[in-house]
mmCIF file with all atom_site columns, C-alpha atoms in Angstrom:
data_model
loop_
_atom_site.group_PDB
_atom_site.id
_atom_site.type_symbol
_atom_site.label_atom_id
_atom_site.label_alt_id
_atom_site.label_comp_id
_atom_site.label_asym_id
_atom_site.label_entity_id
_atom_site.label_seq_id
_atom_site.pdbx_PDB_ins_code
_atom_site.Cartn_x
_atom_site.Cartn_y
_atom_site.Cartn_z
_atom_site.occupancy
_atom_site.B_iso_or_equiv
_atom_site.pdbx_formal_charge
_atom_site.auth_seq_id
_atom_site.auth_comp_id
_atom_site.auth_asym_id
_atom_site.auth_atom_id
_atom_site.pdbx_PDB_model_num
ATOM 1   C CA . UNK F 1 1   ? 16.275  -21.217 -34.426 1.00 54.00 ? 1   UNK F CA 1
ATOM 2   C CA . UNK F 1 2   ? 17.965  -19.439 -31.545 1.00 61.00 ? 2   UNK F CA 1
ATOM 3   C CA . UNK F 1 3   ? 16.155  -16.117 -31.952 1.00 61.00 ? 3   UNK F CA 1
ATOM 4   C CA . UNK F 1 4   ? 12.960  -18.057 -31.609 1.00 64.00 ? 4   UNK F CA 1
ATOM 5   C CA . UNK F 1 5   ? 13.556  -20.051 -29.027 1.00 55.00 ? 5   UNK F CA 1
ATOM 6   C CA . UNK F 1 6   ? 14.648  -17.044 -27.093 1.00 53.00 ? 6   UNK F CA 1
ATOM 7   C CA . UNK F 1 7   ? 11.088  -15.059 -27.853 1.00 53.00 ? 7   UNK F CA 1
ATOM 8   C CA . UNK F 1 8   ? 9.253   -18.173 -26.997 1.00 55.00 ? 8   UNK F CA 1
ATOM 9   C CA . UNK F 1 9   ? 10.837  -18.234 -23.570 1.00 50.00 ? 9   UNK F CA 1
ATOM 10  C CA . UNK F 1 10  ? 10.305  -14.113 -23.389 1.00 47.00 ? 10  UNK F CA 1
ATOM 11  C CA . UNK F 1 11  ? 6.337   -14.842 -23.827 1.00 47.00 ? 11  UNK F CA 1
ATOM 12  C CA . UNK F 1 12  ? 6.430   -17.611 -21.722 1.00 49.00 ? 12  UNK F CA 1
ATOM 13  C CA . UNK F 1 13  ? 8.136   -15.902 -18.657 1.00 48.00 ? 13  UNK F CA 1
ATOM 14  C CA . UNK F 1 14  ? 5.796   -13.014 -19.183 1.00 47.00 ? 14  UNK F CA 1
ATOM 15  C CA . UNK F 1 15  ? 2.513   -15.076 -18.896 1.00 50.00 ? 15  UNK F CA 1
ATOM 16  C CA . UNK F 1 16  ? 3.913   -16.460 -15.633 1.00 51.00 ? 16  UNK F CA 1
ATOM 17  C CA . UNK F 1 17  ? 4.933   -13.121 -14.228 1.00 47.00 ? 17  UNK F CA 1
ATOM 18  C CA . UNK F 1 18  ? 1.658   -11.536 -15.396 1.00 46.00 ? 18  UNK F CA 1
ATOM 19  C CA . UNK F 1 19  ? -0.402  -14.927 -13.922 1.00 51.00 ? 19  UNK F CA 1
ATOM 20  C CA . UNK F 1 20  ? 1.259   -15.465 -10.405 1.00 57.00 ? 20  UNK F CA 1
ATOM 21  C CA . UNK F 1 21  ? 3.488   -12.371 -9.872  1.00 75.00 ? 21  UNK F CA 1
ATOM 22  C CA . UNK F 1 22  ? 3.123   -9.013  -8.893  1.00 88.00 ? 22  UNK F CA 1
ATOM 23  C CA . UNK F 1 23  ? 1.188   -6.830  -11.109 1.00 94.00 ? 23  UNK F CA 1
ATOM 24  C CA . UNK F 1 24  ? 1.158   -2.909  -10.197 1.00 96.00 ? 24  UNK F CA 1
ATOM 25  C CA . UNK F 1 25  ? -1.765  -1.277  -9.661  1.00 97.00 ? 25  UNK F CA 1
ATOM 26  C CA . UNK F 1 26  ? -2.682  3.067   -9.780  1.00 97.00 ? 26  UNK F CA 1
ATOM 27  C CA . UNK F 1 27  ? -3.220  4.558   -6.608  1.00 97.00 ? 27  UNK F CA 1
ATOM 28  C CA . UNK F 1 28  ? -4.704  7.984   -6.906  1.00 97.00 ? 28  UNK F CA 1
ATOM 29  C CA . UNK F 1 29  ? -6.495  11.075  -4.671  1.00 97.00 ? 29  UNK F CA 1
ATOM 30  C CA . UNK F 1 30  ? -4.698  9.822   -1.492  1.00 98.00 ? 30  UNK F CA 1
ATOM 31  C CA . UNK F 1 31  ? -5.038  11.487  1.536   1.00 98.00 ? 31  UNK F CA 1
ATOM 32  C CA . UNK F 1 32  ? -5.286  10.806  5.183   1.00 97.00 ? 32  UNK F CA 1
ATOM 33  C CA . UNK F 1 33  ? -7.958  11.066  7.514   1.00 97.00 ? 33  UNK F CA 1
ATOM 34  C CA . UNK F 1 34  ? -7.813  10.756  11.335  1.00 94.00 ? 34  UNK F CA 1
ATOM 35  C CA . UNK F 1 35  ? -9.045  7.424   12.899  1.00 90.00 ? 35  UNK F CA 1
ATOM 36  C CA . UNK F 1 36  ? -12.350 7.847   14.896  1.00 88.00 ? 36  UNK F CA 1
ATOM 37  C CA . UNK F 1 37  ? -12.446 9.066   18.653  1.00 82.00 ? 37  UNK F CA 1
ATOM 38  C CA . UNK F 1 38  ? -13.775 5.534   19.088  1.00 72.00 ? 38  UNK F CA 1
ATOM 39  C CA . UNK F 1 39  ? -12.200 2.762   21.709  1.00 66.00 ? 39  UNK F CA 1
ATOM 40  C CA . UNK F 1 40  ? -10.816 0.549   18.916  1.00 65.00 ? 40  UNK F CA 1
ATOM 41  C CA . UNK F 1 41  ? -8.552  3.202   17.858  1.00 63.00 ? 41  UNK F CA 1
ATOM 42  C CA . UNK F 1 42  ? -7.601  5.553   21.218  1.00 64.00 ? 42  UNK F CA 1
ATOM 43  C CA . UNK F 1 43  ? -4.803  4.166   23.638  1.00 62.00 ? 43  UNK F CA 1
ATOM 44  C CA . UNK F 1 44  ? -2.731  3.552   20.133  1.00 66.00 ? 44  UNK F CA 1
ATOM 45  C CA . UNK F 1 45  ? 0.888   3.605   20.994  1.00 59.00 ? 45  UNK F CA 1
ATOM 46  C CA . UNK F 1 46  ? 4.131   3.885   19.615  1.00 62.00 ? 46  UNK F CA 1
ATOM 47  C CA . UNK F 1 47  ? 7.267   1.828   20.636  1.00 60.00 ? 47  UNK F CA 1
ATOM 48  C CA . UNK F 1 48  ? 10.609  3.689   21.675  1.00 57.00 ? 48  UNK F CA 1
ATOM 49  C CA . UNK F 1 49  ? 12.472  4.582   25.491  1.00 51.00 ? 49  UNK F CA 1
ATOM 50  C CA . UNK F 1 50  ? 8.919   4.741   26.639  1.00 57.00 ? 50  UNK F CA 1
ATOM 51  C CA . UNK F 1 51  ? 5.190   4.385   24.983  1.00 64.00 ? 51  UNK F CA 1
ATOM 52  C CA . UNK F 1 52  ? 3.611   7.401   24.293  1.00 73.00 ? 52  UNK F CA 1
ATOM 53  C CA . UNK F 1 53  ? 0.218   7.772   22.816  1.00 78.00 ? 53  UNK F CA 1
ATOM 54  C CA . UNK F 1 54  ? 0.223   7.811   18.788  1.00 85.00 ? 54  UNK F CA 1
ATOM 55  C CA . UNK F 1 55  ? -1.211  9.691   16.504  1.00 90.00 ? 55  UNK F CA 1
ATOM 56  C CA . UNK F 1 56  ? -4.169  7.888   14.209  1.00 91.00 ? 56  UNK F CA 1
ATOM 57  C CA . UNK F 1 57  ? -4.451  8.556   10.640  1.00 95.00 ? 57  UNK F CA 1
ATOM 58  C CA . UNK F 1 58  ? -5.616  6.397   7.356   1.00 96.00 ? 58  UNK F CA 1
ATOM 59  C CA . UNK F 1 59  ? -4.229  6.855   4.462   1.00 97.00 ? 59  UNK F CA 1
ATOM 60  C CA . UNK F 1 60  ? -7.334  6.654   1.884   1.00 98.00 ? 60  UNK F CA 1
ATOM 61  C CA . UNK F 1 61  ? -7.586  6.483   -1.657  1.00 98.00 ? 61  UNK F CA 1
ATOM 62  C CA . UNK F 1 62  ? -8.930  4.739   -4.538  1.00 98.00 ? 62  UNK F CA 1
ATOM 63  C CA . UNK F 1 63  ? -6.802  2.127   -6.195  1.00 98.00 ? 63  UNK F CA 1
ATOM 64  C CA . UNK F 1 64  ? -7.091  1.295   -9.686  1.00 98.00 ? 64  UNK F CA 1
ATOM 65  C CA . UNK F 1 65  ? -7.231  -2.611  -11.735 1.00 97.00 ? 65  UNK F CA 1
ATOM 66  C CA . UNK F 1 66  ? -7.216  -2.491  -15.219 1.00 95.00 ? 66  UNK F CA 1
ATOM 67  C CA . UNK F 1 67  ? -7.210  -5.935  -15.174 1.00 93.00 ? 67  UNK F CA 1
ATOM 68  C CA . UNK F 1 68  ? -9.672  -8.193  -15.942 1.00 93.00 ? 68  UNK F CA 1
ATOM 69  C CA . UNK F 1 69  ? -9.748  -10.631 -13.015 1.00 94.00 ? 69  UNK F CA 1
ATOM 70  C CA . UNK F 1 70  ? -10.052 -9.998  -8.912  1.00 95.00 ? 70  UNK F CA 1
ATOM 71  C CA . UNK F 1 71  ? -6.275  -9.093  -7.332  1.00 96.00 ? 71  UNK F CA 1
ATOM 72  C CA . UNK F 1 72  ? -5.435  -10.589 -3.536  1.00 94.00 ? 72  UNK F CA 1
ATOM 73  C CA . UNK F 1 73  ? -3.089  -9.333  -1.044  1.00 93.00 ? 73  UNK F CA 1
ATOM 74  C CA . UNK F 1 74  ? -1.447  -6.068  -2.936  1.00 96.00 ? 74  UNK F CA 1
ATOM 75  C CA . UNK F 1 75  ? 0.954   -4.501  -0.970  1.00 96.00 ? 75  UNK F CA 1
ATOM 76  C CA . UNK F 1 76  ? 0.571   -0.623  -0.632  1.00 97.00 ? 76  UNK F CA 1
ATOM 77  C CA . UNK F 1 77  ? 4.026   1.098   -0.134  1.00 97.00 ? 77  UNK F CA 1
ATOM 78  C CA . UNK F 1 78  ? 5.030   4.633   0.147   1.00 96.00 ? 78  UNK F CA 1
ATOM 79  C CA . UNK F 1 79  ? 6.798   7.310   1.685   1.00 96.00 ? 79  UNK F CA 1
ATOM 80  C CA . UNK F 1 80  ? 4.736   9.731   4.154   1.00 96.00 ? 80  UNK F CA 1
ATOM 81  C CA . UNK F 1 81  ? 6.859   13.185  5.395   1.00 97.00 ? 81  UNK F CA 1
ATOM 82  C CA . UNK F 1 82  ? 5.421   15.532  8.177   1.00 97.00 ? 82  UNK F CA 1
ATOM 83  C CA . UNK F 1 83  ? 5.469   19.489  7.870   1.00 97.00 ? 83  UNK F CA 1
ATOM 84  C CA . UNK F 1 84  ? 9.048   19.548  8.439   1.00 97.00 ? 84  UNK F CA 1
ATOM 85  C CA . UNK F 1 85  ? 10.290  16.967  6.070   1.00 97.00 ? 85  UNK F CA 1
ATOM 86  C CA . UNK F 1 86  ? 11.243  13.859  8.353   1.00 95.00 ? 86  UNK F CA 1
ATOM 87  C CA . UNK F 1 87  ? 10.272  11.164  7.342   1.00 95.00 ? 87  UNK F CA 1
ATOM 88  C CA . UNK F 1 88  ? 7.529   9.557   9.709   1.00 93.00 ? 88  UNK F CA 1
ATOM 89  C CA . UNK F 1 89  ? 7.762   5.749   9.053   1.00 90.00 ? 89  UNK F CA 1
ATOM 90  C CA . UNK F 1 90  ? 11.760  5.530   7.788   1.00 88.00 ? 90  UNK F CA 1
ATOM 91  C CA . UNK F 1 91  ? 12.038  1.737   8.501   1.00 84.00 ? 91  UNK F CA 1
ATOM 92  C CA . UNK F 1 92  ? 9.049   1.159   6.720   1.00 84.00 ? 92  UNK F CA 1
ATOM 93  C CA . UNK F 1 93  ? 8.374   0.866   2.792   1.00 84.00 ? 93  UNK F CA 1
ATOM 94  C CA . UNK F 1 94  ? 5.365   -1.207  2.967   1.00 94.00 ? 94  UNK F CA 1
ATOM 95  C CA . UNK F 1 95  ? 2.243   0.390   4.657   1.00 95.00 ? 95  UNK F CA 1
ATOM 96  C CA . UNK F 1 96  ? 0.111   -2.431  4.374   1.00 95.00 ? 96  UNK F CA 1
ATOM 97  C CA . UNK F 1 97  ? -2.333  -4.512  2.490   1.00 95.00 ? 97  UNK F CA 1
ATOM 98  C CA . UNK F 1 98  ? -5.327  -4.436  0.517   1.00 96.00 ? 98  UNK F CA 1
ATOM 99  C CA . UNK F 1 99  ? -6.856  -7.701  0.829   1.00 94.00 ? 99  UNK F CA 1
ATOM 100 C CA . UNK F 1 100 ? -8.883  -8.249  -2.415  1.00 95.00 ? 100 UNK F CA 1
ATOM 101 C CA . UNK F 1 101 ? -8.653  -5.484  -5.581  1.00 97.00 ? 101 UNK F CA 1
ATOM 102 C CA . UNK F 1 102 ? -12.084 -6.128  -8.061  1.00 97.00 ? 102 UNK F CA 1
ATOM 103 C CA . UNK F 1 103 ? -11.368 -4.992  -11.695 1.00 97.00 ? 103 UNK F CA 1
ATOM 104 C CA . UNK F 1 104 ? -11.704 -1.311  -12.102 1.00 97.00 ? 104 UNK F CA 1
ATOM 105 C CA . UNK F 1 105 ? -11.932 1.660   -9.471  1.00 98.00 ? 105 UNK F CA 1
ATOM 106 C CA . UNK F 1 106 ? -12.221 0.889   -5.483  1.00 97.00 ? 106 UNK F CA 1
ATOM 107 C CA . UNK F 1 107 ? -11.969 3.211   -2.546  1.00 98.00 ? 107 UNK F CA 1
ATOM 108 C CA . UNK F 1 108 ? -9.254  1.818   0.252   1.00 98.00 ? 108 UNK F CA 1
ATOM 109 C CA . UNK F 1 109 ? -7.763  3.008   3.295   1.00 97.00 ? 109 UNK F CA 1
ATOM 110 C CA . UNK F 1 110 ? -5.504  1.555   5.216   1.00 96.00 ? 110 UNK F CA 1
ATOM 111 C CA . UNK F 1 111 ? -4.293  2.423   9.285   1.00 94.00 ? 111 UNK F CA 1
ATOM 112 C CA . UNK F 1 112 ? -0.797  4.215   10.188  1.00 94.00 ? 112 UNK F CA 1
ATOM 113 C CA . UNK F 1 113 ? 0.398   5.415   13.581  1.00 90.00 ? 113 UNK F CA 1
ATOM 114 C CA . UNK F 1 114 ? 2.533   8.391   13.901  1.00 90.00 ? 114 UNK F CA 1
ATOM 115 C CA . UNK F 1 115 ? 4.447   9.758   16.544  1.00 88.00 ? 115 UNK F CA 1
ATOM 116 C CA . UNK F 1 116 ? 3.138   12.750  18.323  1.00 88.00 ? 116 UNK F CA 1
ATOM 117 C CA . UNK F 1 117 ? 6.418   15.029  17.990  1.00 89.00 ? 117 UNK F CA 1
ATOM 118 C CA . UNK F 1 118 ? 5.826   14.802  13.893  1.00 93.00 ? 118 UNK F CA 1
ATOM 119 C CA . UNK F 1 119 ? 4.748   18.195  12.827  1.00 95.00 ? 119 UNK F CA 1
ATOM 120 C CA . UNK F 1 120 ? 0.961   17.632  10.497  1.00 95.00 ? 120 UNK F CA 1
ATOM 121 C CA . UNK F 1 121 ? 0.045   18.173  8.142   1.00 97.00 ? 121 UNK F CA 1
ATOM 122 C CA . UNK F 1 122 ? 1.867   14.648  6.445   1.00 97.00 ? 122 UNK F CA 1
ATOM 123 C CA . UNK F 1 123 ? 2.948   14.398  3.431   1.00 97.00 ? 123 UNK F CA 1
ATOM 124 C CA . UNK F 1 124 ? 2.157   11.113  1.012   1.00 97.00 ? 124 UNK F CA 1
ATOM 125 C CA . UNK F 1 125 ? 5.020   10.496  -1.422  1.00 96.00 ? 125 UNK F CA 1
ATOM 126 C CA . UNK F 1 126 ? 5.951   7.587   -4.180  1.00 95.00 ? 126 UNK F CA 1
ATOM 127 C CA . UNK F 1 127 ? 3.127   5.400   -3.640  1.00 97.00 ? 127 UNK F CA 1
ATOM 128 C CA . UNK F 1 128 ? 2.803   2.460   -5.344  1.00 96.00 ? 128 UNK F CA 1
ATOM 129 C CA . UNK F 1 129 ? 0.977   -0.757  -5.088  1.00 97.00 ? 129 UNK F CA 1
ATOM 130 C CA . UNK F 1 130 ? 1.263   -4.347  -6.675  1.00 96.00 ? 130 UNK F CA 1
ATOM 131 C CA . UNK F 1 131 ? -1.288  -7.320  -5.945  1.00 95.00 ? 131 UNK F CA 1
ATOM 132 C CA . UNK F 1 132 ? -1.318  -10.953 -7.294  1.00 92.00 ? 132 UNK F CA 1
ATOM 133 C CA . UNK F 1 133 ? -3.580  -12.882 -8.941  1.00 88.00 ? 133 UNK F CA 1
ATOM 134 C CA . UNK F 1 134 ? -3.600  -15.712 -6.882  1.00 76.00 ? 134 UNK F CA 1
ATOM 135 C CA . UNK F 1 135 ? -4.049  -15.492 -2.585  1.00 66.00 ? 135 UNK F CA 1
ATOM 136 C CA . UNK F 1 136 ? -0.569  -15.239 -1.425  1.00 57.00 ? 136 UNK F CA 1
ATOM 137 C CA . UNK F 1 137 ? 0.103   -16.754 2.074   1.00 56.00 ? 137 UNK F CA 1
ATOM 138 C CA . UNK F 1 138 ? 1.410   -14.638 4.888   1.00 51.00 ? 138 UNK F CA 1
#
């Protein structure tokens, strides 16, 4: 009675997770581009003892559901080196978002800013991504 009990729960607690938790998605053929010479995107600066003018990139891709239903809000993270090995974003595991993931293959890109002293070209390491099934508040 015990065992079955216990694999009862197991398929339970993996309908839930697989319903309303995170479910991983593929990233694959990323690369970044830089942002366009366009207002929106010049004047982009990054924080330390004083501003300086960033460096623009996205990081682009295609991200892959196998799923069967739509995906909300997946979180892209990542690691992303310059030429020299430091790490460009170190305080930063999560890149961003991908608001809504359709079943199958989409292209996505998302913004980064990097400091001007980091050596290109960068370097796009471990990257992962998980999105829910349900729209997750923020």
């Amino acid at each position: 009675m015990g065992k079955r009990l216990l694999a009862l729960v197991c398929v339970v607690v993996s309908l839930l997770v697989s319903a309303y938790g995170r479910i991983p998605l593929e990233l694959r053929d990323l690369h970044t581009v830089d942002c366009p010479e366009t207002e929106e995107f010049s004047n982009v600066t990054v924080s330390g003892a004083a501003s300086t003018i960033a460096k623009c990139f996205f990081v682009e891709g295609t991200v892959v559901n196998r799923g069967k239903q739509t995906l909300y809000n997946a979180d892209v993270f990542g690691r992303i080196y310059d030429a020299n090995g430091n790490d460009v974003l170190p305080e930063r595991g999560r890149l961003g978002a991908i608001e809504e993931v359709p079943p199958g293959e989409s292209p996505f890109a998302i913004r980064i800013t990097v400091p001007p002293t980091n050596a290109l070209p960068l370097r796009l390491e471990q990257f992962k991504a998980t999105g829910f099934a349900g729209t997750v508040r923020r």
